Amino acid sequence: KQEVTQIPAALSVPEGENLVLNCSFTDSAIYNLQWFRQDPGKGLTSLLLIQSSQREQTSGRLNASLDKSSGRSTLYIAASQPGDSATYLCAVSNTGNQFYFGTGTSLTVIP
Amino acid sequence: ETGVTQSPTHLIKTRGQQVTLRCSSQSGHNTVSWYQQALGQGPQFIFQYYREEENGRGNFPPRFSGLQFPNYSSELNVNALELDDSALYLCASSLAFGQGNEQYFGPGTRLTVT
């Protein structure tokens, strides 16, 4: 069974800092990997999707990389802002249907 | 293009009762997945429906059941509610095997079982 781990569980940084969130998974035979943002009590907002044949994806200040062989992905956030404060979740799918989620990294950006 | 919608937003039920949660998929999507998210945890996959058929199921008991309709909207039914069923229930739609099967989530239904 796929196991997804996210480190750190919580992170607090001053505004303007660049930061990296980590995601690791146990089964490298993945179909795709998706990063999400979740605000308290809300649904999930898709940030970036990386298909198994890709190494990275970028959207604005966000860059996600994927290293399938080592079972790792990172989400890089440049020039962090208070509005980036949320929980960030990583999810992987081996078959294209069932997604396995980590428990998330809770990010606080201090003004 | 309309996003994924879910109803109701909040629900309070008593142990032993039954509940039905509803989800309307994003326009053009033919696949709906349901997830349960307990407080402080990541979402857990319940099942997925593709063209009105179940297309994968997670480790949930049979009292969790679902339906998908011809317009690709979906229902999640939970019978004999237990206290541990209290959670945020999330619905996600996607275009099966297209665009990398990117999942788009609704706002969720918060279920409290007392």
PDB file of C-alpha atoms in Angstrom:
ATOM      1  CA  LYS A   1       0.000   0.000   0.000  1.00  0.00           C
ATOM      2  CA  GLN A   2       1.246   3.462  -0.881  1.00  0.00           C
ATOM      3  CA  GLU A   3       2.377   5.537   2.121  1.00  0.00           C
ATOM      4  CA  VAL A   4       2.844   9.299   1.798  1.00  0.00           C
ATOM      5  CA  THR A   5       4.814  11.349   4.315  1.00  0.00           C
ATOM      6  CA  GLN A   6       5.130  15.112   4.495  1.00  0.00           C
ATOM      7  CA  ILE A   7       7.858  16.925   6.377  1.00  0.00           C
ATOM      8  CA  PRO A   8       7.758  19.203   8.254  1.00  0.00           C
ATOM      9  CA  ALA A   9       4.306  18.917   9.825  1.00  0.00           C
ATOM     10  CA  ALA A  10       4.334  22.646  10.556  1.00  0.00           C
ATOM     11  CA  LEU A  11       6.422  25.561   9.375  1.00  0.00           C
ATOM     12  CA  SER A  12       6.501  29.231  10.334  1.00  0.00           C
ATOM     13  CA  VAL A  13       8.456  31.723   8.235  1.00  0.00           C
ATOM     14  CA  PRO A  14       8.720  35.511   7.919  1.00  0.00           C
ATOM     15  CA  GLU A  15       7.145  37.161   4.899  1.00  0.00           C
ATOM     16  CA  GLY A  16       9.366  37.229   1.816  1.00  0.00           C
ATOM     17  CA  GLU A  17      11.266  34.048   2.605  1.00  0.00           C
ATOM     18  CA  ASN A  18      11.629  31.240   0.065  1.00  0.00           C
ATOM     19  CA  LEU A  19      10.646  27.821   1.397  1.00  0.00           C
ATOM     20  CA  VAL A  20      10.533  24.150   0.483  1.00  0.00           C
ATOM     21  CA  LEU A  21       7.921  21.582   1.485  1.00  0.00           C
ATOM     22  CA  ASN A  22       8.780  17.905   1.206  1.00  0.00           C
ATOM     23  CA  CYS A  23       6.743  14.874   0.240  1.00  0.00           C
ATOM     24  CA  SER A  24       7.932  11.274   0.119  1.00  0.00           C
ATOM     25  CA  PHE A  25       6.145   8.130  -1.033  1.00  0.00           C
ATOM     26  CA  THR A  26       6.968   4.444  -0.677  1.00  0.00           C
ATOM     27  CA  ASP A  27       5.884   3.041  -4.069  1.00  0.00           C
ATOM     28  CA  SER A  28       7.691   4.751  -6.949  1.00  0.00           C
ATOM     29  CA  ALA A  29       5.386   3.291  -9.642  1.00  0.00           C
ATOM     30  CA  ILE A  30       3.119   6.323  -9.621  1.00  0.00           C
ATOM     31  CA  TYR A  31       0.775   7.591 -12.323  1.00  0.00           C
ATOM     32  CA  ASN A  32       0.850  11.184 -11.132  1.00  0.00           C
ATOM     33  CA  LEU A  33       1.382  13.453  -8.126  1.00  0.00           C
ATOM     34  CA  GLN A  34      -0.694  16.466  -7.188  1.00  0.00           C
ATOM     35  CA  TRP A  35      -0.098  19.291  -4.697  1.00  0.00           C
ATOM     36  CA  PHE A  36      -3.043  20.953  -2.995  1.00  0.00           C
ATOM     37  CA  ARG A  37      -3.698  23.824  -0.664  1.00  0.00           C
ATOM     38  CA  GLN A  38      -6.360  23.635   2.061  1.00  0.00           C
ATOM     39  CA  ASP A  39      -7.594  26.556   4.123  1.00  0.00           C
ATOM     40  CA  PRO A  40      -9.094  25.741   7.564  1.00  0.00           C
ATOM     41  CA  GLY A  41     -12.410  23.891   7.247  1.00  0.00           C
ATOM     42  CA  LYS A  42     -12.432  24.228   3.469  1.00  0.00           C
ATOM     43  CA  GLY A  43     -12.023  21.993   0.442  1.00  0.00           C
ATOM     44  CA  LEU A  44      -8.799  21.407  -1.474  1.00  0.00           C
ATOM     45  CA  THR A  45      -7.474  23.746  -4.146  1.00  0.00           C
ATOM     46  CA  SER A  46      -5.284  22.149  -6.804  1.00  0.00           C
ATOM     47  CA  LEU A  47      -1.901  23.850  -7.135  1.00  0.00           C
ATOM     48  CA  LEU A  48       0.150  21.673  -9.457  1.00  0.00           C
ATOM     49  CA  LEU A  49      -0.123  18.270 -11.123  1.00  0.00           C
ATOM     50  CA  ILE A  50       2.997  16.366 -12.185  1.00  0.00           C
ATOM     51  CA  GLN A  51       2.508  13.357 -14.442  1.00  0.00           C
ATOM     52  CA  SER A  52       4.850  10.406 -14.058  1.00  0.00           C
ATOM     53  CA  SER A  53       6.833  11.322 -17.179  1.00  0.00           C
ATOM     54  CA  GLN A  54       7.491  14.869 -15.983  1.00  0.00           C
ATOM     55  CA  ARG A  55      10.209  16.190 -13.658  1.00  0.00           C
ATOM     56  CA  GLU A  56       8.676  19.496 -12.618  1.00  0.00           C
ATOM     57  CA  GLN A  57       5.835  21.951 -13.013  1.00  0.00           C
ATOM     58  CA  THR A  58       5.691  25.669 -12.366  1.00  0.00           C
ATOM     59  CA  SER A  59       2.853  28.074 -11.675  1.00  0.00           C
ATOM     60  CA  GLY A  60       3.658  31.632 -10.674  1.00  0.00           C
ATOM     61  CA  ARG A  61       5.691  31.566  -7.451  1.00  0.00           C
ATOM     62  CA  LEU A  62       5.253  27.792  -7.097  1.00  0.00           C
ATOM     63  CA  ASN A  63       7.511  25.090  -8.465  1.00  0.00           C
ATOM     64  CA  ALA A  64       7.014  21.389  -7.846  1.00  0.00           C
ATOM     65  CA  SER A  65       9.598  18.759  -8.684  1.00  0.00           C
ATOM     66  CA  LEU A  66       9.314  14.996  -8.875  1.00  0.00           C
ATOM     67  CA  ASP A  67      12.001  12.343  -8.444  1.00  0.00           C
ATOM     68  CA  LYS A  68      10.198   9.035  -8.932  1.00  0.00           C
ATOM     69  CA  SER A  69      13.230   6.829  -8.398  1.00  0.00           C
ATOM     70  CA  SER A  70      13.821   8.208  -4.914  1.00  0.00           C
ATOM     71  CA  GLY A  71      10.116   8.562  -4.111  1.00  0.00           C
ATOM     72  CA  ARG A  72      10.263  12.296  -3.456  1.00  0.00           C
ATOM     73  CA  SER A  73       8.613  15.537  -4.454  1.00  0.00           C
ATOM     74  CA  THR A  74       9.237  19.081  -3.310  1.00  0.00           C
ATOM     75  CA  LEU A  75       7.066  22.171  -3.481  1.00  0.00           C
ATOM     76  CA  TYR A  76       9.074  25.390  -3.645  1.00  0.00           C
ATOM     77  CA  ILE A  77       7.327  28.638  -2.748  1.00  0.00           C
ATOM     78  CA  ALA A  78       9.191  31.812  -3.657  1.00  0.00           C
ATOM     79  CA  ALA A  79       8.818  35.139  -1.852  1.00  0.00           C
ATOM     80  CA  SER A  80       6.214  33.885   0.617  1.00  0.00           C
ATOM     81  CA  GLN A  81       3.222  36.075   1.514  1.00  0.00           C
ATOM     82  CA  PRO A  82       0.792  36.002   4.477  1.00  0.00           C
ATOM     83  CA  GLY A  83      -1.901  34.829   2.042  1.00  0.00           C
ATOM     84  CA  ASP A  84       0.125  31.654   1.483  1.00  0.00           C
ATOM     85  CA  SER A  85      -0.706  30.565   5.046  1.00  0.00           C
ATOM     86  CA  ALA A  86      -2.600  27.266   4.740  1.00  0.00           C
ATOM     87  CA  THR A  87      -2.080  23.514   4.910  1.00  0.00           C
ATOM     88  CA  TYR A  88      -0.325  22.039   1.889  1.00  0.00           C
ATOM     89  CA  LEU A  89      -1.136  18.461   0.931  1.00  0.00           C
ATOM     90  CA  CYS A  90       0.654  16.106  -1.388  1.00  0.00           C
ATOM     91  CA  ALA A  91      -1.218  13.230  -3.065  1.00  0.00           C
ATOM     92  CA  VAL A  92      -0.012  10.413  -5.303  1.00  0.00           C
ATOM     93  CA  SER A  93      -1.882   7.972  -7.502  1.00  0.00           C
ATOM     94  CA  ASN A  94      -0.553   4.640  -8.734  1.00  0.00           C
ATOM     95  CA  THR A  95      -3.436   3.825 -11.056  1.00  0.00           C
ATOM     96  CA  GLY A  96      -4.949   7.156 -11.988  1.00  0.00           C
ATOM     97  CA  ASN A  97      -7.981   6.757  -9.771  1.00  0.00           C
ATOM     98  CA  GLN A  98      -7.221   6.336  -6.071  1.00  0.00           C
ATOM     99  CA  PHE A  99      -5.114   9.118  -4.558  1.00  0.00           C
ATOM    100  CA  TYR A 100      -3.094   8.624  -1.370  1.00  0.00           C
ATOM    101  CA  PHE A 101      -2.601  11.747   0.712  1.00  0.00           C
ATOM    102  CA  GLY A 102      -0.038  12.807   3.255  1.00  0.00           C
ATOM    103  CA  THR A 103      -1.131  14.521   6.471  1.00  0.00           C
ATOM    104  CA  GLY A 104       0.039  17.886   5.189  1.00  0.00           C
ATOM    105  CA  THR A 105       2.355  20.714   6.158  1.00  0.00           C
ATOM    106  CA  SER A 106       0.750  23.609   8.013  1.00  0.00           C
ATOM    107  CA  LEU A 107       2.406  26.824   6.811  1.00  0.00           C
ATOM    108  CA  THR A 108       2.236  30.164   8.612  1.00  0.00           C
ATOM    109  CA  VAL A 109       3.769  33.223   6.956  1.00  0.00           C
ATOM    110  CA  ILE A 110       4.341  36.001   9.472  1.00  0.00           C
ATOM    111  CA  PRO A 111       3.914  39.590   8.206  1.00  0.00           C
TER     112      PRO A 111
ATOM    113  CA  GLU B   1     -17.340  26.502 -16.469  1.00  0.00           C
ATOM    114  CA  THR B   2     -18.835  25.608 -13.097  1.00  0.00           C
ATOM    115  CA  GLY B   3     -16.734  24.024 -10.354  1.00  0.00           C
ATOM    116  CA  VAL B   4     -17.493  21.095  -8.091  1.00  0.00           C
ATOM    117  CA  THR B   5     -20.365  21.743  -5.700  1.00  0.00           C
ATOM    118  CA  GLN B   6     -21.476  19.765  -2.637  1.00  0.00           C
ATOM    119  CA  SER B   7     -24.553  19.786  -0.455  1.00  0.00           C
ATOM    120  CA  PRO B   8     -25.328  20.222   2.331  1.00  0.00           C
ATOM    121  CA  THR B   9     -22.501  22.301   3.801  1.00  0.00           C
ATOM    122  CA  HIS B  10     -23.015  21.038   7.331  1.00  0.00           C
ATOM    123  CA  LEU B  11     -25.015  18.182   8.785  1.00  0.00           C
ATOM    124  CA  ILE B  12     -25.653  16.856  12.282  1.00  0.00           C
ATOM    125  CA  LYS B  13     -26.912  13.292  12.680  1.00  0.00           C
ATOM    126  CA  THR B  14     -27.429  10.850  15.517  1.00  0.00           C
ATOM    127  CA  ARG B  15     -25.581   7.548  15.819  1.00  0.00           C
ATOM    128  CA  GLY B  16     -27.438   4.802  13.929  1.00  0.00           C
ATOM    129  CA  GLN B  17     -29.075   7.151  11.431  1.00  0.00           C
ATOM    130  CA  GLN B  18     -28.478   7.233   7.692  1.00  0.00           C
ATOM    131  CA  VAL B  19     -27.161  10.166   5.640  1.00  0.00           C
ATOM    132  CA  THR B  20     -26.945  11.127   1.960  1.00  0.00           C
ATOM    133  CA  LEU B  21     -24.400  13.610   0.681  1.00  0.00           C
ATOM    134  CA  ARG B  22     -24.506  15.075  -2.818  1.00  0.00           C
ATOM    135  CA  CYS B  23     -21.929  16.224  -5.328  1.00  0.00           C
ATOM    136  CA  SER B  24     -22.145  17.889  -8.732  1.00  0.00           C
ATOM    137  CA  SER B  25     -19.040  17.386 -10.819  1.00  0.00           C
ATOM    138  CA  GLN B  26     -17.233  20.046 -12.793  1.00  0.00           C
ATOM    139  CA  SER B  27     -18.610  20.608 -16.278  1.00  0.00           C
ATOM    140  CA  GLY B  28     -17.190  18.051 -18.720  1.00  0.00           C
ATOM    141  CA  HIS B  29     -15.893  15.652 -16.040  1.00  0.00           C
ATOM    142  CA  ASN B  30     -17.120  12.047 -16.043  1.00  0.00           C
ATOM    143  CA  THR B  31     -15.410  10.717 -12.921  1.00  0.00           C
ATOM    144  CA  VAL B  32     -16.260  11.413  -9.283  1.00  0.00           C
ATOM    145  CA  SER B  33     -14.264  10.345  -6.218  1.00  0.00           C
ATOM    146  CA  TRP B  34     -15.250  10.602  -2.564  1.00  0.00           C
ATOM    147  CA  TYR B  35     -12.870  11.127   0.343  1.00  0.00           C
ATOM    148  CA  GLN B  36     -13.230  11.259   4.133  1.00  0.00           C
ATOM    149  CA  GLN B  37     -11.022  13.690   6.027  1.00  0.00           C
ATOM    150  CA  ALA B  38     -10.848  13.404   9.804  1.00  0.00           C
ATOM    151  CA  LEU B  39      -9.610  16.382  11.776  1.00  0.00           C
ATOM    152  CA  GLY B  40      -5.857  16.856  11.389  1.00  0.00           C
ATOM    153  CA  GLN B  41      -5.520  14.059   8.828  1.00  0.00           C
ATOM    154  CA  GLY B  42      -5.164  13.823   5.091  1.00  0.00           C
ATOM    155  CA  PRO B  43      -8.171  12.720   3.022  1.00  0.00           C
ATOM    156  CA  GLN B  44      -8.819   8.968   2.798  1.00  0.00           C
ATOM    157  CA  PHE B  45     -10.168   7.516  -0.460  1.00  0.00           C
ATOM    158  CA  ILE B  46     -13.657   6.001  -0.121  1.00  0.00           C
ATOM    159  CA  PHE B  47     -14.501   5.114  -3.746  1.00  0.00           C
ATOM    160  CA  GLN B  48     -14.641   6.399  -7.289  1.00  0.00           C
ATOM    161  CA  TYR B  49     -17.379   6.305  -9.927  1.00  0.00           C
ATOM    162  CA  TYR B  50     -16.766   6.381 -13.659  1.00  0.00           C
ATOM    163  CA  ARG B  51     -19.720   6.402 -16.060  1.00  0.00           C
ATOM    164  CA  GLU B  52     -22.110   5.275 -13.301  1.00  0.00           C
ATOM    165  CA  GLU B  53     -19.988   2.266 -12.258  1.00  0.00           C
ATOM    166  CA  GLU B  54     -17.788   1.910  -9.172  1.00  0.00           C
ATOM    167  CA  ASN B  55     -14.171   2.135 -10.343  1.00  0.00           C
ATOM    168  CA  GLY B  56     -12.118   1.502  -7.233  1.00  0.00           C
ATOM    169  CA  ARG B  57     -12.802   1.390  -3.514  1.00  0.00           C
ATOM    170  CA  GLY B  58     -10.730   2.170  -0.453  1.00  0.00           C
ATOM    171  CA  ASN B  59     -10.771   0.446   2.916  1.00  0.00           C
ATOM    172  CA  PHE B  60     -14.287   1.425   3.963  1.00  0.00           C
ATOM    173  CA  PRO B  61     -17.107  -0.930   5.082  1.00  0.00           C
ATOM    174  CA  PRO B  62     -20.141  -1.706   2.882  1.00  0.00           C
ATOM    175  CA  ARG B  63     -22.326   0.710   4.849  1.00  0.00           C
ATOM    176  CA  PHE B  64     -20.580   3.372   2.748  1.00  0.00           C
ATOM    177  CA  SER B  65     -22.215   3.236  -0.684  1.00  0.00           C
ATOM    178  CA  GLY B  66     -22.568   5.500  -3.647  1.00  0.00           C
ATOM    179  CA  LEU B  67     -24.279   6.300  -6.896  1.00  0.00           C
ATOM    180  CA  GLN B  68     -23.416   8.218 -10.013  1.00  0.00           C
ATOM    181  CA  PHE B  69     -26.139   9.573 -12.265  1.00  0.00           C
ATOM    182  CA  PRO B  70     -26.207  10.006 -16.071  1.00  0.00           C
ATOM    183  CA  ASN B  71     -25.316  13.702 -15.648  1.00  0.00           C
ATOM    184  CA  TYR B  72     -22.231  12.521 -13.662  1.00  0.00           C
ATOM    185  CA  SER B  73     -23.441  13.955 -10.349  1.00  0.00           C
ATOM    186  CA  SER B  74     -23.023  11.610  -7.420  1.00  0.00           C
ATOM    187  CA  GLU B  75     -24.316  10.639  -3.983  1.00  0.00           C
ATOM    188  CA  LEU B  76     -22.536   9.174  -0.981  1.00  0.00           C
ATOM    189  CA  ASN B  77     -24.751   7.211   1.398  1.00  0.00           C
ATOM    190  CA  VAL B  78     -23.689   6.146   4.860  1.00  0.00           C
ATOM    191  CA  ASN B  79     -25.876   3.774   6.869  1.00  0.00           C
ATOM    192  CA  ALA B  80     -25.797   3.018  10.606  1.00  0.00           C
ATOM    193  CA  LEU B  81     -23.756   6.108  11.414  1.00  0.00           C
ATOM    194  CA  GLU B  82     -21.015   5.795  14.026  1.00  0.00           C
ATOM    195  CA  LEU B  83     -19.319   8.525  16.043  1.00  0.00           C
ATOM    196  CA  ASP B  84     -16.089   7.959  14.071  1.00  0.00           C
ATOM    197  CA  ASP B  85     -17.902   8.894  10.858  1.00  0.00           C
ATOM    198  CA  SER B  86     -17.724  12.528  11.975  1.00  0.00           C
ATOM    199  CA  ALA B  87     -15.487  14.153   9.370  1.00  0.00           C
ATOM    200  CA  LEU B  88     -15.274  16.419   6.358  1.00  0.00           C
ATOM    201  CA  TYR B  89     -16.487  14.543   3.265  1.00  0.00           C
ATOM    202  CA  LEU B  90     -14.903  15.707   0.052  1.00  0.00           C
ATOM    203  CA  CYS B  91     -15.930  15.062  -3.497  1.00  0.00           C
ATOM    204  CA  ALA B  92     -13.505  15.370  -6.410  1.00  0.00           C
ATOM    205  CA  SER B  93     -14.204  15.254 -10.119  1.00  0.00           C
ATOM    206  CA  SER B  94     -11.838  14.569 -12.970  1.00  0.00           C
ATOM    207  CA  LEU B  95     -11.719  13.648 -16.622  1.00  0.00           C
ATOM    208  CA  ALA B  96     -10.708  10.007 -16.494  1.00  0.00           C
ATOM    209  CA  PHE B  97      -7.350   9.388 -18.139  1.00  0.00           C
ATOM    210  CA  GLY B  98      -7.290  12.830 -19.640  1.00  0.00           C
ATOM    211  CA  GLN B  99      -5.218  15.839 -18.539  1.00  0.00           C
ATOM    212  CA  GLY B 100      -3.334  13.487 -16.214  1.00  0.00           C
ATOM    213  CA  ASN B 101      -6.519  12.787 -14.246  1.00  0.00           C
ATOM    214  CA  GLU B 102      -6.168  16.043 -12.294  1.00  0.00           C
ATOM    215  CA  GLN B 103      -8.591  16.082  -9.385  1.00  0.00           C
ATOM    216  CA  TYR B 104     -10.772  19.097  -8.647  1.00  0.00           C
ATOM    217  CA  PHE B 105     -12.337  19.210  -5.199  1.00  0.00           C
ATOM    218  CA  GLY B 106     -15.556  20.648  -3.878  1.00  0.00           C
ATOM    219  CA  PRO B 107     -15.861  22.614  -0.614  1.00  0.00           C
ATOM    220  CA  GLY B 108     -16.876  19.537   1.377  1.00  0.00           C
ATOM    221  CA  THR B 109     -19.691  18.546   3.703  1.00  0.00           C
ATOM    222  CA  ARG B 110     -18.969  18.651   7.431  1.00  0.00           C
ATOM    223  CA  LEU B 111     -20.770  15.713   9.079  1.00  0.00           C
ATOM    224  CA  THR B 112     -21.099  15.558  12.849  1.00  0.00           C
ATOM    225  CA  VAL B 113     -22.440  12.377  14.443  1.00  0.00           C
ATOM    226  CA  THR B 114     -23.639  12.659  18.047  1.00  0.00           C
TER     227      THR B 114
END
